[in-house]
PDB file of C-alpha atoms in Angstrom:
ATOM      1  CA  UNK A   1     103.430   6.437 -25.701  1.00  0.00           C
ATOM      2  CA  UNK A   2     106.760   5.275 -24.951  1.00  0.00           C
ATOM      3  CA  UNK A   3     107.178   4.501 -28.778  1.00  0.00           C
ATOM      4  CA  UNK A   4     105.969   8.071 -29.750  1.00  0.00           C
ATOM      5  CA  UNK A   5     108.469   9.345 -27.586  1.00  0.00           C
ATOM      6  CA  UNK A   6     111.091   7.782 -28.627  1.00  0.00           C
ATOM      7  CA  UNK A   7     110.387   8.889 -32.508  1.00  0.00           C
ATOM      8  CA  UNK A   8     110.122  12.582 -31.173  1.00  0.00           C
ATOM      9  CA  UNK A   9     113.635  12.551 -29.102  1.00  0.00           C
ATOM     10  CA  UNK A  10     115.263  11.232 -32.142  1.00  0.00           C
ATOM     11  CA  UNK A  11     113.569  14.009 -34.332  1.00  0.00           C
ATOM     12  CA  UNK A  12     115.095  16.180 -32.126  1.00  0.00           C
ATOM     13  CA  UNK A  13     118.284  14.844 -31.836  1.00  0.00           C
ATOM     14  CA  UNK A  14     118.237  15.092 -36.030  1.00  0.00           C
ATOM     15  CA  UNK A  15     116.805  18.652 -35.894  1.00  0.00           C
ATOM     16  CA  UNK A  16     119.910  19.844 -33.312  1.00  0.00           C
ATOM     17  CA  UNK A  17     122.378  17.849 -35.869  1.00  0.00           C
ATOM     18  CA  UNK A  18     121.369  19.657 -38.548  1.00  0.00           C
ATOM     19  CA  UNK A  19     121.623  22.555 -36.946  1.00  0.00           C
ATOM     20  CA  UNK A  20     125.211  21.900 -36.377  1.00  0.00           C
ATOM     21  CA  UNK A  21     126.023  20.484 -39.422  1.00  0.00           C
ATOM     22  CA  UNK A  22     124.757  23.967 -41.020  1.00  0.00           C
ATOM     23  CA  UNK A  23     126.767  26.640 -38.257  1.00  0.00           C
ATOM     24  CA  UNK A  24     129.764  24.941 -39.411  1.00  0.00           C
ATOM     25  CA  UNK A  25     129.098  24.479 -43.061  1.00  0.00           C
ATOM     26  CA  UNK A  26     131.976  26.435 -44.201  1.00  0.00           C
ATOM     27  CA  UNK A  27     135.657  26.499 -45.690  1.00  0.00           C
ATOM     28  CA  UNK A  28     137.461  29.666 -44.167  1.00  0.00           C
ATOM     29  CA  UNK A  29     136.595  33.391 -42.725  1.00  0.00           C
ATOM     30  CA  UNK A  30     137.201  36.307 -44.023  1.00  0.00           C
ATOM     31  CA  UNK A  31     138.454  39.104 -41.805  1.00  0.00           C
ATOM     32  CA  UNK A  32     137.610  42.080 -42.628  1.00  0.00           C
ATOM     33  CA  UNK A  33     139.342  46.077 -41.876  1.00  0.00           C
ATOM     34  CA  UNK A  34     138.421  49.207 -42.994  1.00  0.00           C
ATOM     35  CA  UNK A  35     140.245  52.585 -42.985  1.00  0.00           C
ATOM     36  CA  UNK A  36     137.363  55.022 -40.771  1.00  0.00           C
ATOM     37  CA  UNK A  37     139.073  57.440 -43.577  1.00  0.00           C
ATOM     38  CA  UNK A  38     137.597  56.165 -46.950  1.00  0.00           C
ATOM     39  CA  UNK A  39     133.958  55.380 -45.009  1.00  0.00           C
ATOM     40  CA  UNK A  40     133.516  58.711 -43.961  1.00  0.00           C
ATOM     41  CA  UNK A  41     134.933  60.577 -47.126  1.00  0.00           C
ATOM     42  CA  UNK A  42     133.186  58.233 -49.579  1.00  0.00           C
ATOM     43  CA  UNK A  43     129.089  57.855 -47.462  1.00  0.00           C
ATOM     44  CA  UNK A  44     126.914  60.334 -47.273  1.00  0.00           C
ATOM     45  CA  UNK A  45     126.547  60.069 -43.779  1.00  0.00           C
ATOM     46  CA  UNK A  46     128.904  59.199 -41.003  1.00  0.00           C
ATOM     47  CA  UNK A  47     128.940  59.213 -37.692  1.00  0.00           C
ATOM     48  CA  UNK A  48     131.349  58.780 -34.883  1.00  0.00           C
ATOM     49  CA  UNK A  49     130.456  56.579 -31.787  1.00  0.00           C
ATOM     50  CA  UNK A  50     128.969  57.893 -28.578  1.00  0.00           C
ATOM     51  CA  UNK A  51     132.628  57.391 -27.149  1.00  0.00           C
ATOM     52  CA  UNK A  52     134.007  59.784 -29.722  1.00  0.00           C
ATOM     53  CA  UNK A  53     135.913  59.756 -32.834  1.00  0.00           C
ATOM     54  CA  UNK A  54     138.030  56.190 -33.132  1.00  0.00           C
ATOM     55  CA  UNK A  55     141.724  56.683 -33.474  1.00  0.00           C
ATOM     56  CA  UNK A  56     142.730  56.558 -37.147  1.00  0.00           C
ATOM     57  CA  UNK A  57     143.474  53.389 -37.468  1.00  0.00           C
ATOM     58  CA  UNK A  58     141.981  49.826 -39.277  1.00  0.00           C
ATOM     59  CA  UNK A  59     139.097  49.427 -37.341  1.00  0.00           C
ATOM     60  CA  UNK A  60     137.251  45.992 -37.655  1.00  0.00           C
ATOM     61  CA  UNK A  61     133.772  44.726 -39.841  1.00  0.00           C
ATOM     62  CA  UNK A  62     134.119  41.537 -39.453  1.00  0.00           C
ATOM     63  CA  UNK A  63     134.770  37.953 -39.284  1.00  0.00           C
ATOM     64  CA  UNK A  64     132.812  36.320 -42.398  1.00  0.00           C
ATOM     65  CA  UNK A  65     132.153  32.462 -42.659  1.00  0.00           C
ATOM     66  CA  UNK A  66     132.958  31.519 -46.207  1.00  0.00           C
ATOM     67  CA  UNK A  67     132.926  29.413 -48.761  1.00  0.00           C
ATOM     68  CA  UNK A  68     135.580  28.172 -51.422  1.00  0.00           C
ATOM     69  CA  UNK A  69     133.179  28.904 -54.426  1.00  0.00           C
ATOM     70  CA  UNK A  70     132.714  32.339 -53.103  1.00  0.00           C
ATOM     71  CA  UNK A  71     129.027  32.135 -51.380  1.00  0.00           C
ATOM     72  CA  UNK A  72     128.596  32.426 -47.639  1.00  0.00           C
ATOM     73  CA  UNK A  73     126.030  31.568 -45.221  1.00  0.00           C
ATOM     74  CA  UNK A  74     124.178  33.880 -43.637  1.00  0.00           C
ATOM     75  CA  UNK A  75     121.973  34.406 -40.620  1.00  0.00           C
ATOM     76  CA  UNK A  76     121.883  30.464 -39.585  1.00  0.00           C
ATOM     77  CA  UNK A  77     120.628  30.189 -36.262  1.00  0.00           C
ATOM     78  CA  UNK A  78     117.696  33.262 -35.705  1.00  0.00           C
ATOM     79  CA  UNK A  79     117.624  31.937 -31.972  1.00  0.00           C
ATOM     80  CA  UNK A  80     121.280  32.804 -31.391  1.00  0.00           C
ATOM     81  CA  UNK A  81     120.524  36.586 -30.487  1.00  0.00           C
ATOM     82  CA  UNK A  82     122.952  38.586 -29.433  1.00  0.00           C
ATOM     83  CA  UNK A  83     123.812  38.921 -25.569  1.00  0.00           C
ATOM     84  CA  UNK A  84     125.597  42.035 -24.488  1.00  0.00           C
ATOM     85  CA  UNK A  85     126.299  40.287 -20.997  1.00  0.00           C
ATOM     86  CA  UNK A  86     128.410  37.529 -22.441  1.00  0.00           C
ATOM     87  CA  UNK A  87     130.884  40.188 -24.071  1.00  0.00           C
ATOM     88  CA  UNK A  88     130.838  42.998 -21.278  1.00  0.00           C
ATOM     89  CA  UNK A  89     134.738  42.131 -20.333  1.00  0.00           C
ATOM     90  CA  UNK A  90     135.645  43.027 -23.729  1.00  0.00           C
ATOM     91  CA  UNK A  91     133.435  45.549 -24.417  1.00  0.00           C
ATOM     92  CA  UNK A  92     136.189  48.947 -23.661  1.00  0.00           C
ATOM     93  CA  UNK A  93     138.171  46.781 -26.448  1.00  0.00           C
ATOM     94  CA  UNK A  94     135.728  46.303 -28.802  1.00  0.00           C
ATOM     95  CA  UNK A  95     134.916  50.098 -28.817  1.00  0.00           C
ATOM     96  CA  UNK A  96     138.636  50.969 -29.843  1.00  0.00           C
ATOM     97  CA  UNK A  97     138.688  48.601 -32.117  1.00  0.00           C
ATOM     98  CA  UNK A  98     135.577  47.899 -33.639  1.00  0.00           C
ATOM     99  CA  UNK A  99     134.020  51.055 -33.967  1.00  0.00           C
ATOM    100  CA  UNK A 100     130.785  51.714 -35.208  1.00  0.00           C
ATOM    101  CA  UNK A 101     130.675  54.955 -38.274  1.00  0.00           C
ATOM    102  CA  UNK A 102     127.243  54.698 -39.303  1.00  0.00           C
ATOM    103  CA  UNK A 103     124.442  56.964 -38.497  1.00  0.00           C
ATOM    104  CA  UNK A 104     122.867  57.066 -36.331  1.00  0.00           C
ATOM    105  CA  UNK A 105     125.648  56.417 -33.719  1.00  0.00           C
ATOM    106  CA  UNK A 106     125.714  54.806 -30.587  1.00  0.00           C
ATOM    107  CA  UNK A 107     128.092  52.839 -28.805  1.00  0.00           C
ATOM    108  CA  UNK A 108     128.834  49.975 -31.078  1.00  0.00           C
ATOM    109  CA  UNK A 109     126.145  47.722 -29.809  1.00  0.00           C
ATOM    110  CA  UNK A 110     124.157  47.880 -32.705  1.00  0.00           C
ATOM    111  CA  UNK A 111     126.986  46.853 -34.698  1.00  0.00           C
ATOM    112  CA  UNK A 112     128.204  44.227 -33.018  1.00  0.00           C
ATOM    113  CA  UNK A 113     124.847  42.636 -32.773  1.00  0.00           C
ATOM    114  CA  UNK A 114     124.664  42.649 -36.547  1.00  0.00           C
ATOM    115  CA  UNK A 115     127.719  40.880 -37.379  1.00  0.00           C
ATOM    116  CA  UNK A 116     127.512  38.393 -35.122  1.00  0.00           C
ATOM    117  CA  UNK A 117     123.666  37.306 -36.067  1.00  0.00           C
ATOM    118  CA  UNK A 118     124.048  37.665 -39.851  1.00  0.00           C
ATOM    119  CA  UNK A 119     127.823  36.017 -39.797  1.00  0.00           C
ATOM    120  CA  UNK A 120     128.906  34.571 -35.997  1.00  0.00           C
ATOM    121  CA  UNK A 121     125.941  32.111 -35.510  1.00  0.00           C
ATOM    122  CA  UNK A 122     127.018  30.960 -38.896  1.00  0.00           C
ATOM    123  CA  UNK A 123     130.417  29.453 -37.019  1.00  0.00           C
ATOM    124  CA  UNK A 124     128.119  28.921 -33.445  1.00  0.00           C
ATOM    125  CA  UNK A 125     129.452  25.503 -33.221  1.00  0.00           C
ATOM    126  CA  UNK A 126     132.791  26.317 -33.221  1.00  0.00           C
ATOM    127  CA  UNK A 127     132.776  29.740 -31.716  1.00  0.00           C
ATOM    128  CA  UNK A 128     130.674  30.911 -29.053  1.00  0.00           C
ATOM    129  CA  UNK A 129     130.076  34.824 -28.593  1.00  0.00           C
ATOM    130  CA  UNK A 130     132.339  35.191 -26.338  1.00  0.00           C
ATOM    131  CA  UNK A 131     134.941  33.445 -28.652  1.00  0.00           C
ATOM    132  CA  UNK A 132     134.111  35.224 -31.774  1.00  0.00           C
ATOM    133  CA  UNK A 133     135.000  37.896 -30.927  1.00  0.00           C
ATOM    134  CA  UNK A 134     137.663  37.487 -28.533  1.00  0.00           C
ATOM    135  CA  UNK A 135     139.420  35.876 -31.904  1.00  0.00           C
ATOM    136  CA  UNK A 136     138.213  38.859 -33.757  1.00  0.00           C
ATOM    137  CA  UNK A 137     140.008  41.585 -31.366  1.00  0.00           C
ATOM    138  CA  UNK A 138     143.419  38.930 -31.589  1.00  0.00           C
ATOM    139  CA  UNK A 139     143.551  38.975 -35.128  1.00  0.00           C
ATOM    140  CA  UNK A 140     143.525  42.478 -35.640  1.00  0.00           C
ATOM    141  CA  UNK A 141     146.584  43.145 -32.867  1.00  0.00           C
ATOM    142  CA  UNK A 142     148.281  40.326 -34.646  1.00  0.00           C
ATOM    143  CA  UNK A 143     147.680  41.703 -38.645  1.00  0.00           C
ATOM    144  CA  UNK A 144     148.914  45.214 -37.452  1.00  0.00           C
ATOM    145  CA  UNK A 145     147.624  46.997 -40.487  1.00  0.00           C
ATOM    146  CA  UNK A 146     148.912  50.458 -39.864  1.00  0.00           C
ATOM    147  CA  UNK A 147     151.537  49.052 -38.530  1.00  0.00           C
ATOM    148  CA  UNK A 148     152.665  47.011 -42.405  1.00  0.00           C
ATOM    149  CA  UNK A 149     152.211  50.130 -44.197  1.00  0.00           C
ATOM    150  CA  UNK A 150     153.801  52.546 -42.212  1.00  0.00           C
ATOM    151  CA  UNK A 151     156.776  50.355 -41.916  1.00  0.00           C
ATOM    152  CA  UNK A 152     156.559  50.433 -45.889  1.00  0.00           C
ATOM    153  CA  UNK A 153     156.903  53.429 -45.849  1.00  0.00           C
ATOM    154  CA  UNK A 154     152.956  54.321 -46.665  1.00  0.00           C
ATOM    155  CA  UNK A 155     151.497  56.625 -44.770  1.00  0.00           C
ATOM    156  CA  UNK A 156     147.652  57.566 -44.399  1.00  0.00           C
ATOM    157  CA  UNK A 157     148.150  61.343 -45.949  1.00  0.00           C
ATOM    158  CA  UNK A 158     145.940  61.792 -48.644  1.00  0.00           C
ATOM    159  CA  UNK A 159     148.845  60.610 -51.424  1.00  0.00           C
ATOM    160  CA  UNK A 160     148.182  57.729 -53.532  1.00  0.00           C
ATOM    161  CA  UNK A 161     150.251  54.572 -53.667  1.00  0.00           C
ATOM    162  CA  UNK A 162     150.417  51.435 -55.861  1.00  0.00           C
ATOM    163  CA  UNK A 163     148.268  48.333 -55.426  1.00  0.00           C
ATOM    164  CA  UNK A 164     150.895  46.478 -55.378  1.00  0.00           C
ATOM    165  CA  UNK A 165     153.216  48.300 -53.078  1.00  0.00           C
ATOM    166  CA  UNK A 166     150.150  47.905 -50.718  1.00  0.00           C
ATOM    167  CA  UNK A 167     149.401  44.390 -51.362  1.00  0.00           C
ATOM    168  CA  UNK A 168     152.908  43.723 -50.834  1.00  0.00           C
ATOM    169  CA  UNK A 169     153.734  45.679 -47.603  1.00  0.00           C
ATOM    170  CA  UNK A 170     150.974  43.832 -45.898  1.00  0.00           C
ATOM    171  CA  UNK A 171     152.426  40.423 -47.604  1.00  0.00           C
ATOM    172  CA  UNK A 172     155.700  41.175 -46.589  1.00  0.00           C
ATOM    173  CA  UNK A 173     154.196  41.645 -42.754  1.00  0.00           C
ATOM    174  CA  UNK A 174     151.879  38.808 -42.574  1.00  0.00           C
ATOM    175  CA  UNK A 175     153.031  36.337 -44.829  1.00  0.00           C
ATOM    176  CA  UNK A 176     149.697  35.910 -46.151  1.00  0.00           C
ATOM    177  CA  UNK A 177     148.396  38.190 -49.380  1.00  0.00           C
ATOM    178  CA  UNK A 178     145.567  40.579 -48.870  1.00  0.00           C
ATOM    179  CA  UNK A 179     142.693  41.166 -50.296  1.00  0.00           C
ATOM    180  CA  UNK A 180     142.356  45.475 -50.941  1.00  0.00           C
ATOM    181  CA  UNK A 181     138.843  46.776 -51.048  1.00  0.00           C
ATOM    182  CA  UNK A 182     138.647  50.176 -52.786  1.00  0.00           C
ATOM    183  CA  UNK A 183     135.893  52.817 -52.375  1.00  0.00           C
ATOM    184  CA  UNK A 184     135.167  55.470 -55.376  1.00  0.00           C
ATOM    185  CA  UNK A 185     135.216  58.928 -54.208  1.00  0.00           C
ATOM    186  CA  UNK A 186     133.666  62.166 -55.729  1.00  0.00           C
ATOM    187  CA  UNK A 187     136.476  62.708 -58.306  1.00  0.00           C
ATOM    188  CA  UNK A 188     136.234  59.149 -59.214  1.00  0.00           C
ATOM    189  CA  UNK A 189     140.088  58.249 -57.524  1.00  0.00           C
ATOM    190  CA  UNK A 190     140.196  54.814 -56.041  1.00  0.00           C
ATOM    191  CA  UNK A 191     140.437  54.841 -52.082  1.00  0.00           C
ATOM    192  CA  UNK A 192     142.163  52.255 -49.786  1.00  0.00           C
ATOM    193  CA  UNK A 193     139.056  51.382 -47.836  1.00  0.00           C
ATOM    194  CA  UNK A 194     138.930  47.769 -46.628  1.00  0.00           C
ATOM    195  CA  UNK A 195     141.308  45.126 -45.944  1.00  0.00           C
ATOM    196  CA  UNK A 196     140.424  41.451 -46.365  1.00  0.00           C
ATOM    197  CA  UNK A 197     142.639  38.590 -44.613  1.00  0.00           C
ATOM    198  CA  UNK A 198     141.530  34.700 -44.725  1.00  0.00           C
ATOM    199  CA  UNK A 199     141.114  32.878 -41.785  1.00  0.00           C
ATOM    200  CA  UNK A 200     141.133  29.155 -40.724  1.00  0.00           C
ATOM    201  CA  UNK A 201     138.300  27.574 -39.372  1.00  0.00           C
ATOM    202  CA  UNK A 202     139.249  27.859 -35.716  1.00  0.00           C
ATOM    203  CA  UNK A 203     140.240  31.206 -36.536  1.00  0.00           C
ATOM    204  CA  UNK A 204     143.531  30.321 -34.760  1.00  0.00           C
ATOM    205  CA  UNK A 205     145.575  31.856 -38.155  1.00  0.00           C
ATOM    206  CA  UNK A 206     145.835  33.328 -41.533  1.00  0.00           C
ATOM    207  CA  UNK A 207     146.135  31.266 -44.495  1.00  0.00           C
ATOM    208  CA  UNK A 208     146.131  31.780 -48.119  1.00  0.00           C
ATOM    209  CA  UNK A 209     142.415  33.234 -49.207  1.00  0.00           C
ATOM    210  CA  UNK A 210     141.211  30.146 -51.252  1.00  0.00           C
ATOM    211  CA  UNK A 211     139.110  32.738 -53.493  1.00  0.00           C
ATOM    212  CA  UNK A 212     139.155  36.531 -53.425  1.00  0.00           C
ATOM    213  CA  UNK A 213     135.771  38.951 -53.400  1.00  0.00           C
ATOM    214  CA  UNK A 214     135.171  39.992 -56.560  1.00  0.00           C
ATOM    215  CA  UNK A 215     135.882  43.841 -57.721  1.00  0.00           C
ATOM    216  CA  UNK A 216     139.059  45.371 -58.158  1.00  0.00           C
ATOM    217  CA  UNK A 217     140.859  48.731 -57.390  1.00  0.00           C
ATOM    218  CA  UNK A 218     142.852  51.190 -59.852  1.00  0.00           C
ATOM    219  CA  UNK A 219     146.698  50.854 -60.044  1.00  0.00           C
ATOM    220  CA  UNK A 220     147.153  53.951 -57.752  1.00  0.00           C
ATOM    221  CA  UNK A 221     145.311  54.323 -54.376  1.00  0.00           C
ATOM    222  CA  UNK A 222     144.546  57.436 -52.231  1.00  0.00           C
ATOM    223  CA  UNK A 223     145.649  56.636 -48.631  1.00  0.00           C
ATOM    224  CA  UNK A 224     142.890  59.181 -47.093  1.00  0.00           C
ATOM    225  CA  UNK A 225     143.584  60.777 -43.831  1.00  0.00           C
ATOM    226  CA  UNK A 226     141.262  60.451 -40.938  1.00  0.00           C
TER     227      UNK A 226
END
């Protein structure tokens, strides 16, 4: 008995290792904005919260473990559900700024609950809920999206603007370059829709994104209002 025992704590001990080893199996995240603007021009459905329409600003998707050859893990721990109660001090914050669009709406639950199965668990060892996104809602006051381009001079009015005078407003702001995420809309014009900054593994700061997502935007982007 005693040596059957001992054979099954070390199989667990290997199995909870592993487990580790795999929640942190990554090189950087991505954090990820997107203008409420382009989403709800460019879907065919969208839907504002149950706490009413966001303000128009960068609202957050998400903080993406990832890999330097471009792959990223994906739901790693299906035990590591999400808890509402562990996030209910930040939960007024969240709502402002990581509001849910899609239909059907509700308070941003849903959302939440998403990204942090399907990406968070993926960083579990190094972030706990609360933590993820407590880092989440920091980055984002930090990156001050709206607050790069309109300092640029770019302004979210329906006119288009250069890729590069976007890229480089938010360069000029962070000191890290972006990653611009267009969406296609009826008349086929590019739209400014999300915003991708890299992230260390602590997600303590930006860095330099090791690889970019692929796709790419026209020369000239619409700025759409919202």
């Amino acid at each position: 008995m005693g040596s059957k025992g001992s054979i099954s704590m070390k199989l667990l001990v290997l199995l909870h290792l592993a487990i580790l080893c795999s929640s942190q199996d990554f090189d950087f995240y991505y954090f990820v904005q997107q203008w409420p603007g382009s989403y709800c021009d460019t879907q065919n459905s969208c839907c504002y919260p149950t706490t009413g329409k966001p303000a128009a600003d960068f609202g957050i998707h998400g903080l993406w473990p990832n890999n330097k050859d471009g792959s990223y893990p994906s739901n790693c721990d299906s035990n590591n559900h999400f808890q509402q109660s562990q996030i209910s001090d930040l939960t007024s914050n969240l709502q402002r700024n990581w509001p849910t669009l899609a239909c059907p709406s509700d308070s941003g639950v849903q959302f939440w609950a998403h990204e942090w199965e399907k990406h968070g668990t993926c960083s579990e060892s190094l972030l706990k809920q609360h933590d993820y996104f407590e880092a989440a809602l920091d980055l984002k006051q930090r990156a001050n999206l709206l607050g790069a381009l309109t300092k640029a001079g770019i302004e979210a009015d329906g006119r288009f603007y250069s890729l590069s005078s976007i890229t480089g407003a938010i360069k000029n702001a962070i000191g890290y370059t972006p990653y611009i995420e267009c969406n296609v809309d009826a008349s086929r014009s590019s739209q400014l829709y999300q915003v991708y900054l890299c992230v260390d593994t602590s997600a303590s700061g930006f860095i330099e994104c090791p690889v970019f997502p692929k796709g790419r935007c026209g020369s000239q982007i619409e700025f759409p209002t919202f």
